[in-house]
C-alpha positions in Angstrom: -32.9 -12.2 -4.5 -29.2 -12.6 -3.9 -26.6 -13.0 -6.6 -24.1 -15.9 -6.8 -21.4 -13.6 -5.8 -23.3 -12.3 -2.8 -23.8 -15.9 -1.6 -20.3 -16.7 -2.1 -19.2 -13.5 -0.2 -21.4 -14.7 2.8 -19.6 -17.9 2.8 -16.3 -16.2 2.8 -17.3 -14.0 5.8 -18.5 -17.2 7.6 -15.4 -19.1 6.8 -17.2 -22.1 5.3 -14.4 -23.2 3.2 -15.7 -26.6 2.3 -19.2 -25.3 1.5 -18.0 -22.4 -0.7 -15.5 -24.6 -2.6 -18.3 -26.9 -3.9 -20.5 -23.7 -4.7 -17.6 -22.2 -6.5 -17.4 -25.4 -8.7 -21.3 -25.9 -9.1 -21.9 -22.4 -10.4 -18.6 -22.0 -12.2 -17.8 -18.7 -10.5 -14.5 -17.7 -12.2 -11.3 -17.4 -10.4 -11.4 -13.7 -11.1 -14.5 -13.4 -9.1 -12.8 -15.1 -6.2 -9.9 -12.9 -6.3 -12.0 -9.8 -6.0 -14.0 -11.0 -3.2 -10.9 -12.1 -1.2 -9.6 -8.6 -1.8 -12.7 -7.0 -0.5 -12.7 -9.2 2.6 -9.1 -8.5 3.3 -8.7 -11.9 5.1 -7.5 -15.1 3.4 -7.1 -18.4 5.3 -4.7 -21.1 4.3 -7.6 -23.1 3.3 -8.6 -20.4 0.7 -5.0 -20.3 -0.6 -5.3 -24.0 -1.2 -8.7 -23.7 -2.9 -7.3 -21.2 -5.1 -4.3 -23.2 -6.0 -6.6 -26.0 -7.1 -8.8 -24.0 -9.4 -8.2 -23.8 -13.1 -5.8 -21.0 -14.1 -8.6 -18.7 -15.5 -7.2 -15.5 -13.9 -5.1 -13.3 -16.2 -2.3 -11.0 -15.2 -4.7 -8.1 -15.2 -7.2 -10.0 -12.9 -4.3 -10.7 -10.3 -3.0 -7.1 -10.7 -6.6 -5.6 -10.1 -7.0 -7.8 -7.0 -3.7 -6.7 -5.8 -4.6 -3.1 -6.0 -8.0 -3.6 -4.6 -6.4 -5.3 -1.7 -4.0 -2.4 -1.1 -7.1 -0.1 -1.2 -9.4 -1.8 1.2 -9.3 -0.3 4.8 -8.6 -3.4 6.6 -5.8 -4.1 9.1 -2.5 -4.5 7.2 -1.8 -7.9 9.1 -4.9 -9.4 7.5 -4.0 -8.3 3.9 -0.2 -8.9 3.9 -0.4 -12.5 3.2 -2.7 -12.1 0.2 -0.8 -9.2 -1.1 2.4 -11.5 -1.1 0.5 -14.4 -2.7 -1.1 -12.3 -5.4 2.5 -10.6 -6.3 4.2 -13.9 -6.4 1.7 -15.2 -8.8 2.4 -12.3 -11.1 5.4 -12.5 -13.5 8.3 -10.3 -13.5 6.5 -7.5 -15.3 3.9 -7.0 -12.8 5.5 -3.8 -11.2 5.6 -2.1 -14.7 1.9 -2.7 -15.5 0.1 -2.2 -12.1 2.5 0.1 -10.0 1.3 -1.6 -6.6 3.8 0.7 -4.6 2.4 3.8 -6.2 -1.0 2.6 -5.4 -0.2 2.0 -1.8 1.2 5.6 -1.7 -2.0 6.9 -3.2 -4.1 5.2 -0.4 -1.8 5.9 2.3 -1.1 2.1 2.8 2.4 2.6 4.2 2.6 -0.6 6.1 2.8 -2.3 2.7 6.0 -0.6 1.5 8.5 -3.1 2.9 6.4 -6.1 1.8 6.2 -4.5 -1.8 9.7 -3.5 -1.8 10.9 -7.1 -1.0 8.5 -8.5 -3.8 9.8 -6.0 -6.3 13.5 -7.1 -5.5 12.5 -10.9 -5.7 11.0 -10.2 -9.2 13.6 -7.9 -10.7 16.8 -8.6 -8.9 16.9 -4.7 -8.2 16.0 -2.3 -5.6 12.9 -0.1 -6.1 13.7 3.4 -7.0 11.4 5.8 -5.0 11.7 8.4 -7.5 10.3 6.3 -10.3 7.0 7.7 -12.0 4.2 5.5 -12.9 2.4 5.3 -16.3 0.6 8.7 -15.3 4.0 10.3 -14.6 3.6 10.5 -10.8 6.0 9.4 -8.2 5.0 7.7 -4.8 5.9 11.1 -3.2 3.6 13.2 -5.5 0.7 10.7 -4.8 1.2 10.9 -1.0 1.2 14.7 -1.1 -1.7 15.2 -3.4 -3.8 12.7 -1.6 -2.9 14.1 2.0 -1.3 10.9 3.2 1.2 12.3 5.8 2.2 8.9 7.3 2.9 7.6 3.8 4.9 10.7 3.0 7.2 10.4 6.0 7.8 6.8 5.1 8.4 7.7 1.4 11.0 10.4 2.3 12.7 7.8 4.7 13.0 5.4 1.8 15.1 7.9 -0.1 12.4 9.8 -2.2 13.8 13.2 -3.5 11.2 16.0 -3.3 13.3 17.9 -5.9 13.5 15.2 -8.4 12.6 16.7 -11.7 9.8 15.2 -13.8 7.8 16.4 -16.9 5.6 19.2 -16.5 2.2 18.4 -18.1 1.1 22.2 -18.0 4.3 23.2 -19.8 5.3 20.5 -22.3 9.0 20.1 -23.0 9.9 21.5 -19.6 10.7 19.8 -16.2 9.5 20.4 -12.7 10.3 19.3 -9.4 7.9 16.6 -7.8 7.2 19.1 -4.8 6.4 22.1 -7.2 4.2 20.0 -9.2 2.2 18.7 -6.3 1.7 22.3 -5.3 0.9 23.3 -8.7 -1.8 20.6 -9.1 -3.2 20.8 -5.7 -2.4 23.7 -3.4 -3.9 21.7 -0.4 -0.7 19.7 -0.5 0.8 22.3 1.4 -1.2 21.4 4.3 0.2 17.9 4.3 3.8 19.1 4.2 3.1 21.5 7.2 1.4 18.6 9.1 4.5 16.5 8.6 6.8 19.3 9.5 5.1 20.1 12.7 5.0 16.4 13.8 8.7 16.2 13.0 9.6 19.2 15.0 7.5 18.2 18.0 9.1 14.8 18.0 12.5 16.4 17.8 11.6 18.6 20.7 10.5 15.8 22.8 13.7 13.7 22.1 15.9 16.8 22.9 14.0 17.3 26.2 14.6 13.5 27.0 18.3 13.9 26.1 18.8 17.1 28.2 17.2 15.1 31.1 19.5 12.2 30.7 22.7 14.5 30.6 21.7 16.9 33.5 21.8 15.0 36.9 20.0 17.9 38.5 17.0 17.4 36.2 16.8 13.8 37.1 17.0 14.5 41.0 14.2 16.9 40.7 12.1 14.4 38.7 12.9 11.7 41.5 11.6 14.2 44.3 8.3 14.6 42.6 7.9 10.9 42.1 
């Protein structure tokens, strides 16, 4: 026998907004449950946004934050999740970034396409730019999380954002002393080295290709040879 939440989830999947809104009120499915299901589906229509706005405000900041983190973790196309991520973050108060660290969470899951949106929301809430060397409540920076979780694309974006691999943080294995983010990642997970090698190899390949294109553009003889082949 299917549960209330499972029936509600099917309505979400089938985009039966009117039917589901009545079901939501009839069975008293809390706003918290709805937030989680939206996050799992990764797609939220304007109709669902309106429905959520009309519900009693039963969701706490923790509920909203958890839904935000879940949305960032679900492997769905970013275009489908972006609107919901923005909506959730806007409903959270100015302390949302301190409690839930969604940027760190996105780094952990390799959701690098979310970085710009989360940065913009952070600035709107705090009137300040996000510092990419900031540690979360566990003492980990976005760079450290991308490294240890083998997220090369996220790592590249984080470095572009200005994260410093030599930024010093507390060393949990040697209390009272500090260690660079890079060394901490290698200390805790030697496999992080493979991520660095992957990023480095990709960067060198890209640079070599670009150099080849630049050389072709500067050397008329190369262009003529190319044209003869065509």
